[in-house]
Short mmCIF file of C-alpha atoms in Angstrom, two decimals:
data_model
loop_
_atom_site.label_atom_id
_atom_site.label_comp_id
_atom_site.label_asym_id
_atom_site.label_seq_id
_atom_site.Cartn_x
_atom_site.Cartn_y
_atom_site.Cartn_z
CA MET N 940 -109.07 37.37 10.77
CA LYS N 941 -109.55 40.36 8.43
CA THR N 942 -109.17 42.73 11.37
CA THR N 943 -105.93 41.05 12.43
CA LEU N 944 -104.51 41.18 8.91
CA SER N 945 -105.46 44.84 8.55
CA LEU N 946 -103.74 45.77 11.82
CA THR N 947 -100.65 43.77 10.84
CA LEU N 948 -100.48 45.46 7.44
CA ALA N 949 -100.84 48.88 9.03
CA ALA N 950 -98.00 48.12 11.44
CA VAL N 951 -95.77 47.01 8.57
CA LEU N 952 -96.50 50.19 6.58
CA LEU N 953 -95.79 52.38 9.60
CA ALA N 954 -92.50 50.59 10.22
CA ALA N 955 -91.51 50.97 6.58
CA GLY N 956 -92.32 54.69 6.69
CA ALA N 957 -90.26 55.13 9.83
CA ALA N 958 -87.33 53.31 8.23
CA GLN N 959 -87.54 55.56 5.17
CA ALA N 960 -87.60 58.64 7.40
CA GLN N 961 -84.53 57.43 9.25
CA ASP N 962 -82.69 56.63 6.02
CA LYS N 963 -83.54 59.96 4.42
CA PRO N 964 -80.31 61.92 3.82
CA THR N 965 -79.81 64.85 6.17
CA SER N 966 -79.60 68.20 4.40
CA GLY N 967 -76.59 70.49 4.58
CA VAL N 968 -75.99 74.17 5.17
CA SER N 969 -73.59 76.30 3.10
CA THR N 970 -72.95 80.03 3.49
CA SER N 971 -70.71 82.40 1.51
CA GLN N 972 -70.02 86.07 2.27
CA THR N 973 -67.80 88.54 0.40
CA GLN N 974 -67.26 92.15 1.42
CA SER N 975 -65.21 94.29 -0.98
CA ALA N 976 -65.94 97.78 0.39
CA ASN N 977 -64.83 99.65 3.47
CA VAL N 978 -66.79 99.38 6.71
CA VAL N 979 -66.48 102.39 9.05
CA ALA N 980 -68.05 103.18 12.44
CA ASN N 981 -67.39 106.48 14.23
CA LEU N 982 -68.87 107.47 17.59
CA ASN N 983 -68.18 110.74 19.40
CA THR N 984 -69.73 111.29 22.83
CA ARG N 985 -69.66 114.45 24.95
CA LEU N 986 -71.48 113.92 28.26
CA ASN N 987 -71.59 115.71 31.60
CA ASN N 988 -73.50 115.42 34.86
CA VAL N 989 -74.76 111.93 34.10
CA VAL N 990 -76.57 109.99 36.83
CA GLY N 991 -76.59 106.40 35.60
CA ASP N 992 -74.43 104.06 33.55
CA VAL N 993 -72.80 104.99 30.25
CA ASP N 994 -72.47 102.31 27.54
CA ALA N 995 -71.08 103.24 24.13
CA THR N 996 -69.99 100.98 21.26
CA ALA N 997 -68.54 101.63 17.83
CA ALA N 998 -68.43 98.42 15.77
CA ALA N 999 -67.32 97.92 12.17
CA ILE N 1000 -67.79 94.35 10.90
CA GLY N 1001 -67.16 93.11 7.37
CA ASN N 1002 -68.74 89.64 7.43
CA SER N 1003 -70.63 87.96 10.26
CA VAL N 1004 -72.53 84.68 10.34
CA THR N 1005 -74.21 82.60 13.06
CA LEU N 1006 -75.39 79.05 12.32
CA ASP N 1007 -77.14 77.17 15.11
CA GLY N 1008 -78.90 73.87 14.47
CA GLY N 1009 -79.47 70.33 15.64
CA LYS N 1010 -78.42 68.04 12.80
CA ALA N 1011 -76.93 68.44 9.31
CA GLY N 1012 -75.13 66.33 6.76
CA TYR N 1013 -72.57 69.12 6.41
CA VAL N 1014 -72.02 72.73 7.47
CA SER N 1015 -69.79 74.94 5.33
CA ASN N 1016 -68.85 78.61 5.79
CA THR N 1017 -66.78 80.86 3.50
CA GLN N 1018 -65.97 84.50 4.26
CA VAL N 1019 -63.77 86.86 2.21
CA PHE N 1020 -63.04 90.44 3.27
CA ARG N 1021 -61.28 92.90 0.95
CA GLY N 1022 -62.11 96.23 2.57
CA ASP N 1023 -60.93 98.29 5.52
CA ALA N 1024 -62.83 97.85 8.78
CA VAL N 1025 -62.37 100.92 10.96
CA ALA N 1026 -64.02 101.57 14.33
CA GLU N 1027 -63.29 104.74 16.30
CA LEU N 1028 -64.80 105.89 19.58
CA ASN N 1029 -64.02 109.24 21.19
CA GLY N 1030 -65.49 109.73 24.64
CA SER N 1031 -65.49 113.01 26.52
CA LEU N 1032 -67.10 112.63 29.93
CA GLY N 1033 -67.39 115.28 32.63
CA SER N 1034 -69.10 113.91 35.73
CA VAL N 1035 -70.68 110.45 35.75
CA THR N 1036 -72.33 108.71 38.70
CA GLY N 1037 -72.43 105.13 37.46
CA ASP N 1038 -70.35 102.64 35.51
CA VAL N 1039 -68.72 103.50 32.18
CA ASN N 1040 -68.28 100.87 29.46
CA LEU N 1041 -66.76 101.88 26.11
CA THR N 1042 -65.98 99.52 23.20
CA ALA N 1043 -64.44 100.03 19.76
CA ALA N 1044 -64.41 96.83 17.68
CA ALA N 1045 -63.22 96.34 14.11
CA ILE N 1046 -63.73 92.82 12.73
CA ALA N 1047 -63.14 91.56 9.21
CA ASN N 1048 -64.71 88.07 9.46
CA SER N 1049 -66.66 86.53 12.32
CA ALA N 1050 -68.35 83.10 12.39
CA SER N 1051 -70.18 81.11 15.03
CA LEU N 1052 -71.04 77.56 13.92
CA LYS N 1053 -72.99 75.35 16.32
CA VAL N 1054 -74.53 72.01 15.36
CA GLY N 1055 -75.45 69.04 17.50
CA ASP N 1056 -74.64 66.34 14.94
CA ALA N 1057 -72.95 66.76 11.54
CA GLY N 1058 -71.05 64.70 9.04
CA SER N 1059 -68.58 67.53 8.50
CA VAL N 1060 -68.02 71.17 9.47
CA THR N 1061 -65.68 73.38 7.42
CA ASN N 1062 -64.74 77.02 7.83
CA TYR N 1063 -62.74 79.21 5.41
CA GLN N 1064 -61.91 82.86 6.18
CA VAL N 1065 -59.61 85.29 4.35
CA SER N 1066 -58.88 88.92 5.20
CA ASN N 1067 -56.72 91.06 2.90
CA TYR N 1068 -57.13 94.57 4.28
CA ASP N 1069 -56.88 96.35 7.54
CA PRO N 1070 -59.06 96.10 10.65
CA THR N 1071 -58.34 99.15 12.84
CA ALA N 1072 -59.83 100.02 16.24
CA ARG N 1073 -59.17 103.28 18.08
CA LEU N 1074 -60.56 104.36 21.45
CA ASN N 1075 -59.95 107.67 23.22
CA LEU N 1076 -61.40 108.56 26.61
CA ASN N 1077 -61.01 111.83 28.48
CA ALA N 1078 -62.98 111.98 31.71
CA GLY N 1079 -63.32 114.11 34.81
CA THR N 1080 -64.91 112.62 37.92
CA LEU N 1081 -66.33 109.12 37.58
CA THR N 1082 -68.16 107.53 40.49
CA GLY N 1083 -68.19 103.91 39.47
CA GLY N 1084 -66.18 101.43 37.46
CA VAL N 1085 -64.56 102.08 34.09
CA GLU N 1086 -64.08 99.46 31.37
CA THR N 1087 -62.68 100.21 27.92
CA THR N 1088 -61.95 97.81 25.06
CA ALA N 1089 -60.35 98.44 21.68
CA ALA N 1090 -60.26 95.25 19.61
CA ALA N 1091 -59.18 94.68 16.01
CA ILE N 1092 -59.69 91.15 14.68
CA ALA N 1093 -59.08 89.86 11.18
CA ASN N 1094 -60.62 86.36 11.40
CA SER N 1095 -62.55 84.86 14.29
CA ALA N 1096 -64.42 81.54 14.38
CA THR N 1097 -66.09 79.42 17.03
CA ILE N 1098 -67.09 75.88 16.08
CA GLN N 1099 -69.11 73.69 18.43
CA ALA N 1100 -70.11 70.36 16.94
CA ASP N 1101 -70.18 66.61 17.26
CA ALA N 1102 -68.92 65.95 13.74
CA GLY N 1103 -67.12 63.26 11.81
CA TYR N 1104 -64.80 65.89 10.37
CA ILE N 1105 -63.98 69.49 11.36
CA GLY N 1106 -61.72 71.66 9.20
CA SER N 1107 -60.85 75.35 9.39
CA THR N 1108 -58.62 77.60 7.29
CA GLN N 1109 -57.88 81.22 8.20
CA GLY N 1110 -55.67 83.52 6.16
CA ASN N 1111 -54.78 87.07 7.15
CA GLY N 1112 -52.74 89.39 4.96
CA ALA N 1113 -53.96 92.57 6.65
CA TYR N 1114 -52.33 95.08 8.95
CA THR N 1115 -54.35 94.68 12.14
CA SER N 1116 -54.17 97.54 14.62
CA ALA N 1117 -55.76 98.51 17.94
CA ALA N 1118 -54.97 101.62 20.00
CA SER N 1119 -56.35 103.10 23.22
CA SER N 1120 -55.84 106.33 25.15
CA VAL N 1121 -57.54 106.57 28.54
CA ASN N 1122 -57.27 109.71 30.70
CA VAL N 1123 -59.35 110.01 33.88
CA ASP N 1124 -58.92 112.73 36.51
CA ARG N 1125 -60.70 110.98 39.37
CA VAL N 1126 -62.45 107.62 39.62
CA THR N 1127 -64.17 105.72 42.43
CA GLY N 1128 -64.15 102.11 41.33
CA ALA N 1129 -62.14 99.62 39.32
CA ILE N 1130 -60.53 100.46 35.98
CA SER N 1131 -60.05 97.89 33.20
CA ALA N 1132 -58.50 98.88 29.89
CA THR N 1133 -57.96 96.33 27.11
CA THR N 1134 -56.31 96.83 23.73
CA ALA N 1135 -56.12 93.74 21.50
CA ALA N 1136 -55.09 93.17 17.88
CA ILE N 1137 -55.69 89.60 16.67
CA GLY N 1138 -54.93 88.16 13.26
CA ASN N 1139 -56.63 84.74 13.47
CA SER N 1140 -58.64 83.26 16.30
CA LEU N 1141 -60.25 79.80 16.38
CA THR N 1142 -62.13 77.92 19.11
CA VAL N 1143 -63.32 74.33 18.55
CA LYS N 1144 -65.52 72.48 21.06
CA GLY N 1145 -67.51 69.28 21.24
CA PHE N 1146 -65.44 66.70 19.36
#
């Protein structure tokens, strides 16, 4: 009889502990970023007689956050950018046997929020000054593909969550500019040139 009572009591205590664990409030995540100074990236390349691929990137980013988790009571992100973000890439290529990939990216605020289960997810981004991306390419003979990208983005957010509430606010008061100049004498392969200036960009998935 004592053994039976002991086992029963142990089962009750385990069940009570499990119930308390299940009822325990889920914690939240809150981030805040403020950048009040300029962010500048300059890259100058002068290459010739290259056998192999060429990859070059100039990236100026004011605020960037990545949150990736399974469960949270709430997820909150705030980003404020008050500086200039300038990215400039100048490429001078003679002869290249391989693919060429050049990127100039200027981003004020960037956020990636991913949570499996949340009570709420909120995102707030403000950019007041100027993201600017410039890319210049002068090339001779390129045996391979060529891909160039100049992208200036004020606010960018991706939210993926199964949440009771999702809210996002993006405000851009900045001059956002992207410019490209691509000059190639001879190329064997495909050419892709992209120039994009984006004020606010938002992607929401999973609801």
